[in-house]
Coordinates of C-alpha atoms and ligand atoms in Angstrom, one line a residue:
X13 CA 90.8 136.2 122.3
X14 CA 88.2 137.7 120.2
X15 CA 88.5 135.7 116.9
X16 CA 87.8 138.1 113.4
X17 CA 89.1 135.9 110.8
X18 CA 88.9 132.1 110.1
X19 CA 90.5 130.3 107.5
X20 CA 89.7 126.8 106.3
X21 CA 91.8 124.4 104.0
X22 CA 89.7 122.1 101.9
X23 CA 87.0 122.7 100.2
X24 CA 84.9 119.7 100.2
X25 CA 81.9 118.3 101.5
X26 CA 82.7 119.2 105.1
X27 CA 84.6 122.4 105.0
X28 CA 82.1 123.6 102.5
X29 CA 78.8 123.5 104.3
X30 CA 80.3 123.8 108.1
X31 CA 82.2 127.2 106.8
X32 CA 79.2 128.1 105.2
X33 CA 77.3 127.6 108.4
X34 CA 79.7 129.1 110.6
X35 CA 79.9 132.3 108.3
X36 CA 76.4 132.1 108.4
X37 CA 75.7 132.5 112.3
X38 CA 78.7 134.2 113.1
X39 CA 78.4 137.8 110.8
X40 CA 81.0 139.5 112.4
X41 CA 84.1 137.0 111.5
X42 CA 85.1 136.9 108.4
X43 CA 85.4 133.0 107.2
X44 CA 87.8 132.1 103.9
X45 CA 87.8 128.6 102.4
X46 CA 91.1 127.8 100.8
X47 CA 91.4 124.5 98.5
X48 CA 94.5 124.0 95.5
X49 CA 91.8 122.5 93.3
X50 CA 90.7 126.0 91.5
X51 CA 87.6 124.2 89.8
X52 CA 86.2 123.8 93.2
X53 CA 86.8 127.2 94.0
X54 CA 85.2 128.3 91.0
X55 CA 82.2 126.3 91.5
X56 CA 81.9 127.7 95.4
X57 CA 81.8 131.1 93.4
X58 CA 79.7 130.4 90.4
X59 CA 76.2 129.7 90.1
X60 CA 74.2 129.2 93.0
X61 CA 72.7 125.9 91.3
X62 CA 76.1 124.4 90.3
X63 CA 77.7 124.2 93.5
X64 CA 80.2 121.5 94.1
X65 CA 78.4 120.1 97.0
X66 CA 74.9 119.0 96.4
X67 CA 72.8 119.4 100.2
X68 CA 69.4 120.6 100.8
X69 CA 69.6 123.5 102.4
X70 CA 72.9 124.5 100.9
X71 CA 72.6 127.2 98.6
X72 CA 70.1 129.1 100.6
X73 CA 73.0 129.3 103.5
X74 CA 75.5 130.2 100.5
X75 CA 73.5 132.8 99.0
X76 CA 72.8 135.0 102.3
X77 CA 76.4 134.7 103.4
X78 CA 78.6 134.6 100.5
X79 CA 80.5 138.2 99.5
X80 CA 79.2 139.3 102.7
X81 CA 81.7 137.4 105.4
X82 CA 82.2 134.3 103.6
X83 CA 84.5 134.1 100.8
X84 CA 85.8 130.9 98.6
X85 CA 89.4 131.1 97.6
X86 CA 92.5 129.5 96.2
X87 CA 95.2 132.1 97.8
X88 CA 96.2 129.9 101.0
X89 CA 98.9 131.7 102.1
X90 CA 97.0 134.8 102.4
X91 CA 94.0 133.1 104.3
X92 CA 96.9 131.3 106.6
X93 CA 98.3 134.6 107.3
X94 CA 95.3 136.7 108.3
X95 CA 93.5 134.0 110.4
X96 CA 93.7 133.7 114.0
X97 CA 92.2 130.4 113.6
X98 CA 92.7 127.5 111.2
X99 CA 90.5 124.6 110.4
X100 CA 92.0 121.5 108.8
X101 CA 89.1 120.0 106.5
X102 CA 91.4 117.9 104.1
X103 CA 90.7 114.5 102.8
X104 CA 92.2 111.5 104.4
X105 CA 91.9 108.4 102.7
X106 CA 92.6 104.9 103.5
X107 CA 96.4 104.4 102.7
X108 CA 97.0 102.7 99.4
X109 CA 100.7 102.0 99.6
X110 CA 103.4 102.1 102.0
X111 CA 103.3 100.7 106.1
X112 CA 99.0 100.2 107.3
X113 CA 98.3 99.9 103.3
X114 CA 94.4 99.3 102.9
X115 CA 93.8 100.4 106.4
X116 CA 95.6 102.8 108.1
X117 CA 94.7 107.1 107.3
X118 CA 96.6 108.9 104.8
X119 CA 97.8 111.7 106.5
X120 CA 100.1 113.4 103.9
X121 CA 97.5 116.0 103.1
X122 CA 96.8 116.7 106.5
X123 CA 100.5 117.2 107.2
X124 CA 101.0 119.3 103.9
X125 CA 98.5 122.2 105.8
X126 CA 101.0 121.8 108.8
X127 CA 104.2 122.4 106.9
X128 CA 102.0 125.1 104.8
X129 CA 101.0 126.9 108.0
X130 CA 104.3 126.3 109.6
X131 CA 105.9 128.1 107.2
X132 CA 103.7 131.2 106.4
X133 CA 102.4 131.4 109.6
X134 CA 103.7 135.2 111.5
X135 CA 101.4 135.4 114.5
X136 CA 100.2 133.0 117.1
X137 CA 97.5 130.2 115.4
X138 CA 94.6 128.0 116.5
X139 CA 94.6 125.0 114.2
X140 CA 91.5 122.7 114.3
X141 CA 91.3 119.3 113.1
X142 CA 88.1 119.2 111.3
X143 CA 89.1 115.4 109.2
X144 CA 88.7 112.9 110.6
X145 CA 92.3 111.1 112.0
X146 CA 93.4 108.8 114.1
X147 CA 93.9 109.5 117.7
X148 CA 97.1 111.2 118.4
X149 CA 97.4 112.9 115.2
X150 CA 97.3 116.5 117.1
X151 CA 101.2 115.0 118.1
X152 CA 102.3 114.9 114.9
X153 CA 100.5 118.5 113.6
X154 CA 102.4 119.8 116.8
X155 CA 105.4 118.3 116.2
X156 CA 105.9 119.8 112.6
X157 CA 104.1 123.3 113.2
X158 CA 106.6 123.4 116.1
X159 CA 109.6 122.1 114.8
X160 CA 108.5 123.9 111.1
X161 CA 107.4 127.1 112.4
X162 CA 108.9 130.6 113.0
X163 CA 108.9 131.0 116.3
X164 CA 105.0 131.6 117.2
X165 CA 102.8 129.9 118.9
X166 CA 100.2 127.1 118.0
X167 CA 97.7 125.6 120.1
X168 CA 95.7 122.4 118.1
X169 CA 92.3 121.2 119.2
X170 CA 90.2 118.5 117.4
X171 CA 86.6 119.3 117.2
X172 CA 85.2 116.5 114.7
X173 CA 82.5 116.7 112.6
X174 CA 79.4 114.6 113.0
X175 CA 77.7 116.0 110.2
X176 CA 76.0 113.3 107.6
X177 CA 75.3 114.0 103.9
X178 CA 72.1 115.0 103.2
X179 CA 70.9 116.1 106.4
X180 CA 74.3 118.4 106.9
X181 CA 72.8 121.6 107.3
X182 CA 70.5 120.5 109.3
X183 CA 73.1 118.4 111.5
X184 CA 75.1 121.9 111.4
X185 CA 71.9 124.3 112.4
X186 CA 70.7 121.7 115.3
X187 CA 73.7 119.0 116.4
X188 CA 73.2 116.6 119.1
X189 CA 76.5 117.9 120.1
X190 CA 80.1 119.7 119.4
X191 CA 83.2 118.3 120.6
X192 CA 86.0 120.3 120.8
X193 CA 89.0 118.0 121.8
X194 CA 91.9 120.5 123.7
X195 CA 95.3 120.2 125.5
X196 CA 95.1 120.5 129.3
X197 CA 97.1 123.7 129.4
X198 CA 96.5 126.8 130.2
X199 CA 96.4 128.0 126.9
X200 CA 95.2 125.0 125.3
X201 CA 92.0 125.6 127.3
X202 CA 92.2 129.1 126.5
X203 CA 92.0 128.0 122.9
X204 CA 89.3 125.6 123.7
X205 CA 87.2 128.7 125.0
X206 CA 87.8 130.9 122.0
X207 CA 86.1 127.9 119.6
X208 CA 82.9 127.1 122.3
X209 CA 82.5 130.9 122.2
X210 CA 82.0 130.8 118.2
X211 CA 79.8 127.8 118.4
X212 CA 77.5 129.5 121.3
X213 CA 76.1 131.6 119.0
X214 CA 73.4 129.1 117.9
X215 CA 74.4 125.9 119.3
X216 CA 73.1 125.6 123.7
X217 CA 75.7 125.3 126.0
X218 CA 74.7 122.2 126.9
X219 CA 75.2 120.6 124.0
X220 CA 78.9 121.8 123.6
X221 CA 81.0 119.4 125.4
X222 CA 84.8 119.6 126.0
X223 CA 87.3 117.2 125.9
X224 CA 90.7 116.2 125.8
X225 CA 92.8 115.9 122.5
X226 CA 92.5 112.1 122.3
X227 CA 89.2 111.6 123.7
X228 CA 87.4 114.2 121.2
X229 CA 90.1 112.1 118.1
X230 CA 88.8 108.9 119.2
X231 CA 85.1 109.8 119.5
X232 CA 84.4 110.5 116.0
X233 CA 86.0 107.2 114.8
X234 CA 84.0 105.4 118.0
X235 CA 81.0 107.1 116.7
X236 CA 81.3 105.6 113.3
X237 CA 82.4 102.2 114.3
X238 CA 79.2 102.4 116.7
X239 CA 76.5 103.8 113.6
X240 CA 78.0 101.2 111.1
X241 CA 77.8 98.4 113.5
X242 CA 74.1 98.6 114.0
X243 CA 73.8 98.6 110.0
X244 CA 76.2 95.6 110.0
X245 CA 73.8 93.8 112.6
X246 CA 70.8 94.5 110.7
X247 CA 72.2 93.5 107.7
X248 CA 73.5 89.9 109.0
X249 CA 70.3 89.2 110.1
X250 CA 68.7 89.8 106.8
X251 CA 70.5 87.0 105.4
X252 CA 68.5 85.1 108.3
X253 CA 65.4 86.6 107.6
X254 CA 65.9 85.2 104.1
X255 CA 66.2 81.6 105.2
X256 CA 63.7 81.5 107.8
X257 CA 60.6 84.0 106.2
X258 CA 61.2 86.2 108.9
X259 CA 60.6 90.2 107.1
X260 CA 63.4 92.1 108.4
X261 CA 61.5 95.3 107.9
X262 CA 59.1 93.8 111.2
X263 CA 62.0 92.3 112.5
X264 CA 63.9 95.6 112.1
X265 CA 60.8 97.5 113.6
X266 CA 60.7 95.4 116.7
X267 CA 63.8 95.4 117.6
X268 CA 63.7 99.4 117.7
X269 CA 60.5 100.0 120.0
X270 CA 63.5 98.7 122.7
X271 CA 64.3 102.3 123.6
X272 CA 67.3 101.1 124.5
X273 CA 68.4 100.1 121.4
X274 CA 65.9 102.8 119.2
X275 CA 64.9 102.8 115.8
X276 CA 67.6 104.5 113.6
X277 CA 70.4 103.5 112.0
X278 CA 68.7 99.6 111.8
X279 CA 67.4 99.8 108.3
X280 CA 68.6 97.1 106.0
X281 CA 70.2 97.9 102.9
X282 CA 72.6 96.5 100.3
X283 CA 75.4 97.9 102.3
X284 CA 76.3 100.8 104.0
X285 CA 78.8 103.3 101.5
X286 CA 80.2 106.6 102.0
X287 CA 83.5 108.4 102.4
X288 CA 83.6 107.8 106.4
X289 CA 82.3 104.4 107.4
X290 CA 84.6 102.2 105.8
X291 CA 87.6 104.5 106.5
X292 CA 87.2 105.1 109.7
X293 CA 86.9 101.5 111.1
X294 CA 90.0 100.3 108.9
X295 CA 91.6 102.9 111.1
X296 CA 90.4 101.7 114.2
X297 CA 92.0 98.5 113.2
X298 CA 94.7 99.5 112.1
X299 CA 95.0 101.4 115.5
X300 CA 94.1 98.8 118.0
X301 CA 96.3 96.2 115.8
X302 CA 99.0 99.3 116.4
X303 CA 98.5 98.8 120.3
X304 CA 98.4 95.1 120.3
X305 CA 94.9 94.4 120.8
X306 CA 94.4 91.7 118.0
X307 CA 90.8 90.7 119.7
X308 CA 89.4 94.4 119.4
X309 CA 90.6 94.7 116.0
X310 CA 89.0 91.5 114.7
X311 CA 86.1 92.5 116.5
X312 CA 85.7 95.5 114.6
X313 CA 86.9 94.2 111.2
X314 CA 84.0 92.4 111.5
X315 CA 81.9 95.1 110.4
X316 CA 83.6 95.6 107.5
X317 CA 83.3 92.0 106.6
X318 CA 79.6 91.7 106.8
X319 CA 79.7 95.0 104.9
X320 CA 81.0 93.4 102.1
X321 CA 79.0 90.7 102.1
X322 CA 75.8 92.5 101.8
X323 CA 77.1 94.0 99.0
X324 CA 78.1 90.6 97.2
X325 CA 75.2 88.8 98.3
X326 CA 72.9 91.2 97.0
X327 CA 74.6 91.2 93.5
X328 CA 74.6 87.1 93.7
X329 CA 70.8 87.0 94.4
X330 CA 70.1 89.1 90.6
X331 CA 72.9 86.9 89.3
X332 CA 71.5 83.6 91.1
X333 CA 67.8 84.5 89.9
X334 CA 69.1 84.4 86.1
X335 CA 70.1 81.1 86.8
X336 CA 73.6 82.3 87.5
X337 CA 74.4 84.0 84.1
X338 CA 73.7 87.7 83.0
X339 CA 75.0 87.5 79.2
X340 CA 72.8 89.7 77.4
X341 CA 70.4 91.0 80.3
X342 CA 69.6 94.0 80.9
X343 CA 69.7 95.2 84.2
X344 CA 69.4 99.0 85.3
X345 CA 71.0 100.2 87.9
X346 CA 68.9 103.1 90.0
X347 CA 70.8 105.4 92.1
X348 CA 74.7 105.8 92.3
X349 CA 75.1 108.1 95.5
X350 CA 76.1 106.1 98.5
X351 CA 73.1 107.3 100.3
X352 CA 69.4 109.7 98.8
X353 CA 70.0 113.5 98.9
X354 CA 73.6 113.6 97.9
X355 CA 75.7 113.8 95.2
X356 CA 78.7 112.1 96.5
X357 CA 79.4 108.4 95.3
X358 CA 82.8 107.7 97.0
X359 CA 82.4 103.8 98.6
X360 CA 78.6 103.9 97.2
X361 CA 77.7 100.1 96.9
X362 CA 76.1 100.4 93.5
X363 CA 79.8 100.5 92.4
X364 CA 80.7 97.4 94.0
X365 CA 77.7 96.1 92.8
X366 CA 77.8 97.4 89.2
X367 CA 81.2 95.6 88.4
X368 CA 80.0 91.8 90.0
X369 CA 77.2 92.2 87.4
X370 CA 78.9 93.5 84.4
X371 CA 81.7 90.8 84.8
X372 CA 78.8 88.4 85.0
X373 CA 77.8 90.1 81.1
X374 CA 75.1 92.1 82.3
X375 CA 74.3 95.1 80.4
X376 CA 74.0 97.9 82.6
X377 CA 71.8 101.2 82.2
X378 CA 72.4 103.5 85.3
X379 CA 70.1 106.4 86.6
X380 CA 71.2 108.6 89.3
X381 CA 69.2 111.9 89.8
X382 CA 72.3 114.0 90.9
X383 CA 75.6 112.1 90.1
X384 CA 77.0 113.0 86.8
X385 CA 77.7 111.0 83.8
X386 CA 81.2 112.0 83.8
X387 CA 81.0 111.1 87.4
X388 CA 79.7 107.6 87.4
X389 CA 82.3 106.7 84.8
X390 CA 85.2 108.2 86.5
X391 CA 83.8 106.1 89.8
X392 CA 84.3 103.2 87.6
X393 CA 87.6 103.9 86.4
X394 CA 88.8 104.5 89.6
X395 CA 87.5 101.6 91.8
X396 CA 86.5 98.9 89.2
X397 CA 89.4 96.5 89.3
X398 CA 91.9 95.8 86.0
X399 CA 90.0 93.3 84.9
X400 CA 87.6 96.0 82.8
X401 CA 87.7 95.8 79.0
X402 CA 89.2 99.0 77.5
X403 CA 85.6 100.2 76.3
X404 CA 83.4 99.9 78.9
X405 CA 80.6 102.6 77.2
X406 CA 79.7 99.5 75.1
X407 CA 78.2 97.4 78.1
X408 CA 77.0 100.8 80.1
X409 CA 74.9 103.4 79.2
X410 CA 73.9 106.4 82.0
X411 CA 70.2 107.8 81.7
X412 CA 69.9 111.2 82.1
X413 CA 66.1 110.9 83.1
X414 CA 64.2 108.1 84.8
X415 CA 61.5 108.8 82.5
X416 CA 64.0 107.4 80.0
X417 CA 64.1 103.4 81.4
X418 CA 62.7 101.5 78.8
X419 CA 60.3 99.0 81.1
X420 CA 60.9 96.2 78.7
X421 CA 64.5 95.7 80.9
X422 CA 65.1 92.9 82.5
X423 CA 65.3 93.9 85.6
X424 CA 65.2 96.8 88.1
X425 CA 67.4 97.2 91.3
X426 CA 67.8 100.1 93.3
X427 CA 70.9 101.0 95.0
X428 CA 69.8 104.5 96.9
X429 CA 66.8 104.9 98.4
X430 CA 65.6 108.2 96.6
X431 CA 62.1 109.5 96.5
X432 CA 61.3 109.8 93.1
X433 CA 62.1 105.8 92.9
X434 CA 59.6 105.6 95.8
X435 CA 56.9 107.4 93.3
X436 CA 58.1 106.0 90.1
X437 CA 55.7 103.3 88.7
X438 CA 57.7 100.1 87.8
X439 CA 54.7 97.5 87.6
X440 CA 56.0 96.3 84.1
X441 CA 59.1 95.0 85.8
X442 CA 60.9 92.7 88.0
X443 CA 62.8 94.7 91.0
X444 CA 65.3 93.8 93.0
X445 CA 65.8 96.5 96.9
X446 CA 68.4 96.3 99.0
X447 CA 66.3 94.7 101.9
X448 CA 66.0 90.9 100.5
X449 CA 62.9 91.2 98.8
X450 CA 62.0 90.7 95.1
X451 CA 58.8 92.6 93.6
X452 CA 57.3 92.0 90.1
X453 CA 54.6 94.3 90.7
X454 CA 55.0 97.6 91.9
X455 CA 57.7 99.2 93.6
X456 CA 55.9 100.2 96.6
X457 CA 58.5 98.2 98.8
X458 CA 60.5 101.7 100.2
X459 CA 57.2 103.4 100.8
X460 CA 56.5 104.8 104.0
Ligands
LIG525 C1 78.3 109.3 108.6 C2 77.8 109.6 110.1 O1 76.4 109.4 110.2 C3 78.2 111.1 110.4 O2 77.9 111.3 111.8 C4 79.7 111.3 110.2 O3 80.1 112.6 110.5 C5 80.1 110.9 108.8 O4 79.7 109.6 108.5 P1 77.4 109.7 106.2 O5 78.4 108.7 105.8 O6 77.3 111.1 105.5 O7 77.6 110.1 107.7 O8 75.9 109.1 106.1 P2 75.0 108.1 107.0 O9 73.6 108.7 107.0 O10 75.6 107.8 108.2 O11 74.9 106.8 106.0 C6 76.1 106.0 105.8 C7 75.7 104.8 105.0 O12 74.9 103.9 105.8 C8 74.8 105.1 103.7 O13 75.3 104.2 102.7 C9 73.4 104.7 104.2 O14 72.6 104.3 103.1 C10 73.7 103.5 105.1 N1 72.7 103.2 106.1 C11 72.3 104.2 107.0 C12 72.1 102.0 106.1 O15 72.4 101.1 105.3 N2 71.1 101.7 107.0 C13 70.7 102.7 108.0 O16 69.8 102.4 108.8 C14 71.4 103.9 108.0
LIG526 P1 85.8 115.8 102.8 O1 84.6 114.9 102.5 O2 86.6 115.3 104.0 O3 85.4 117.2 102.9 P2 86.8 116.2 100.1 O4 87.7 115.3 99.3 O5 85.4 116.5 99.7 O6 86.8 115.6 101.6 O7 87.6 117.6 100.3 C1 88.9 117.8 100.7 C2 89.4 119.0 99.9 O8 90.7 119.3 100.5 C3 89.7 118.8 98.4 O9 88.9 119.7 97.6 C4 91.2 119.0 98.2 O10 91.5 119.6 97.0 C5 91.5 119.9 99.4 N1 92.9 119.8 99.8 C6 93.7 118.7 100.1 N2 94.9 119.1 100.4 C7 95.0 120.4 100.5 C8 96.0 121.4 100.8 N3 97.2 121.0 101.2 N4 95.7 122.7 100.7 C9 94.5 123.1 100.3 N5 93.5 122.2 100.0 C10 93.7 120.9 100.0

């Protein structure tokens, strides 16, 4: 089957840039993003500078292929209708009520595109799991476009994204690979075909690699586990290197030059943030827990623990350094994003890290060069626990230029690694990086 249109539900950071991409390399299909949130839409269609997804790279990709095969829209039916294929790019957060609460995927948006495509849905569909979900999640699409639909025929495959914010387009132009999870039927591998075909257009053979359902499910929240780990590792032994004047930047470096274990993904931080990390090993938990394997699941966790630790002990070592009180300091905060060349902030660490200090009675100016002031404080309302006094503006103020830090603050820390930190001269001022060390001079710590 020769695919002409594709639709794709959500509008976010990952159906955003991999429609964009796909639109991009594949002229001839036409490729329609649906979302309900019709300020997103807006945005897609608005200026080229004020896109909802900040990623180098971006609006380049938008601007050739927007209005000519790619198109941003809240109509869903109509999208559902006339595409042969369907991409589910919804969010799926960590469960906040119910059975698996705290760890376990949410899955009611996910299953809200099933019932929508069951129901408008008049000829025969591919549906795609794009999110990222727990394994065996295809079941329950199947069950409800099956038992919802009107009689035509679906065929789901998984094909997960491994793109990362800030490098996505990149990651999208040039993966290490594409996995395309499919059901070992005729026409399940039929289906499987029709997706490797779209992706050959600039992605080597080779590097397209085919799988079943639960193997291609699993992967992506193996792959996760398996990148957060090594940050995890690194991070535990920072707290080493801080007891025993080991440098875990040369510590971190050695390690690497073992090309078996390689150099990325072993740089210490104050924590590793972001909306997948965290999400996807709670559901690994939660899934092995699910099968009875109580030792795998602790195993795991563990990641998550030493996660959070990083991010407390790094807040305790400003708090510790004023002698274990903050009334009164001043403390700027630099970078919100959970990682440089983003705008996203969901999980960031400087949020975690924010509240430990402010409840200590620090007073907190906060710099990020693309996360909004509207954003920052809505981060805050959302994740900062009750304990928050009704007016927070008193005790926070957000900079809307780095040139504006008065250098007579207290102290310094920086929560993302962006460049512009890296260049920023901060000689008048204590600093505080996520990788245990403490400058008064310059910050020429992250350089390099
Ligand atoms: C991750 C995966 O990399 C990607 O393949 C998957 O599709 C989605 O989840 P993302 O969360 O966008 O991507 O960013 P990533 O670059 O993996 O960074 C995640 C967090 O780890 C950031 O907070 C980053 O600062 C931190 N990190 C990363 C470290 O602390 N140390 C490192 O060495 C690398
Ligand atoms: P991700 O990082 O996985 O892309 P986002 O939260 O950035 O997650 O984007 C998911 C998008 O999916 C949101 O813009 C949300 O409005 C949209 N969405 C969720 N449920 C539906 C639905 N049933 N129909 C259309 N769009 C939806």
């Amino acid at each position: 089957m020769k695919i002409k249109n594709i639709c794709c539900i959500g509008a976010g950071y990952v159906g955003g840039p991999t429609m964009a991409v796909i639109a991009l390399k594949c002229p001839d299909i036409k490729v329609t993003v649906v979302d309900l949130n019709k300020e997103r839409i807006a945005a897609w269609n608005g200026p080229l500078d004020t896109l909802p997804v900040y990623e180098p790279g971006l609006t380049e990709v938008v601007a050739e292929a927007r209005g000519r095969n790619l198109f941003f829209s809240t109509e869903v039916d109509k999208a559902i209708e006339e595409a042969e294929m369907i991409f589910i790019a919804v969010n799926t957060p960590t469960k906040t009520k119910g059975e698996g609460a705290g760890m376990a995927a949410d899955l009611r948006y996910v299953e809200a595109c099933a019932k929508n495509i069951a129901q408008v849905a008049k000829t025969d569909k591919v549906v795609i799991e794009k999110s990222t979900l727990p394994v065996r999640t295809a079941e329950k699409i199947k069950e409800i476009l099956d038992r919802e639909g009107k009689g035509v025929h679906f065929e789901i495959l998984s094909n997960p994204e491994f793109l990362a914010e800030g490098t996505a387009i990149q990651d999208l132009f040039k993966s290490d690979r594409v996995l395309i999870g499919g059901y070992e039927t005729e026409s399940g591998q039929k289906a499987v075909q029709t997706l490797v075909d779209i992706y050959a257009n600039w992605i080597p053979k080779v590097k397209i690699f085919t799988t079943n359902v639960w193997s291609s499910e699993l992967a992506k929240l193996a792959s996760n586990a398996m990148l957060a780990q090594r940050i995890s590792s690194i991070n535990s032994l920072s707290a080493l290197c801080e007891k025993t004047g080991a440098n875990i930047n040369e510590l971190s470096e050695a390690i690497g030059m073992d090309h078996r274990i390689g150099q990325k993904f072993l740089k210490a931080s104050v924590g590793f943030g972001g909306s997948c990390f965290q999400k996807d090993i709670l559901n690994l938990v939660y899934l092995c827990r699910h099968y009875g394997l109580d030792e795998v699941a602790e195993y795991w966790h563990q990641v998550i623990k030493i996660n959070n630790y990083q991010k407390d002990r790094f807040a305790q070592k400003i708090i510790d350094y004023f002698g274990g009180d903050l009334t009164g300091k001043r403390i700027a905060i630099l970078g919100w994003a959970f990682k440089a060349n983003t705008n996203d902030s969901r999980e960031s660490p400087a949020i975690y890290f924010a509240e430990k200090l402010f409840k200590t009675g620090a007073i907190l100016e906060i710099y990020d060069p693309m996360v909004s002031k509207e954003s920052i404080f809505s981060d805050i309302d959302f994740y900062w626990e009750a304990s928050k006094p009704k007016d927070i503006t008193t005790g926070i103020s957000v900079l809307n230029s780095l040139n504006k830090l008065d250098l007579s603050i207290d102290a310094v820390t920086i929560l993302t690694e962006w460049e512009a930190f890296k260049r920023h001269d901060f000689s008048k001022t204590i600093v505080f990086d996520g990788r245990g060390i403490l400058s008064s001079s310059n910050y020429s710590i992250g350089k390099g």
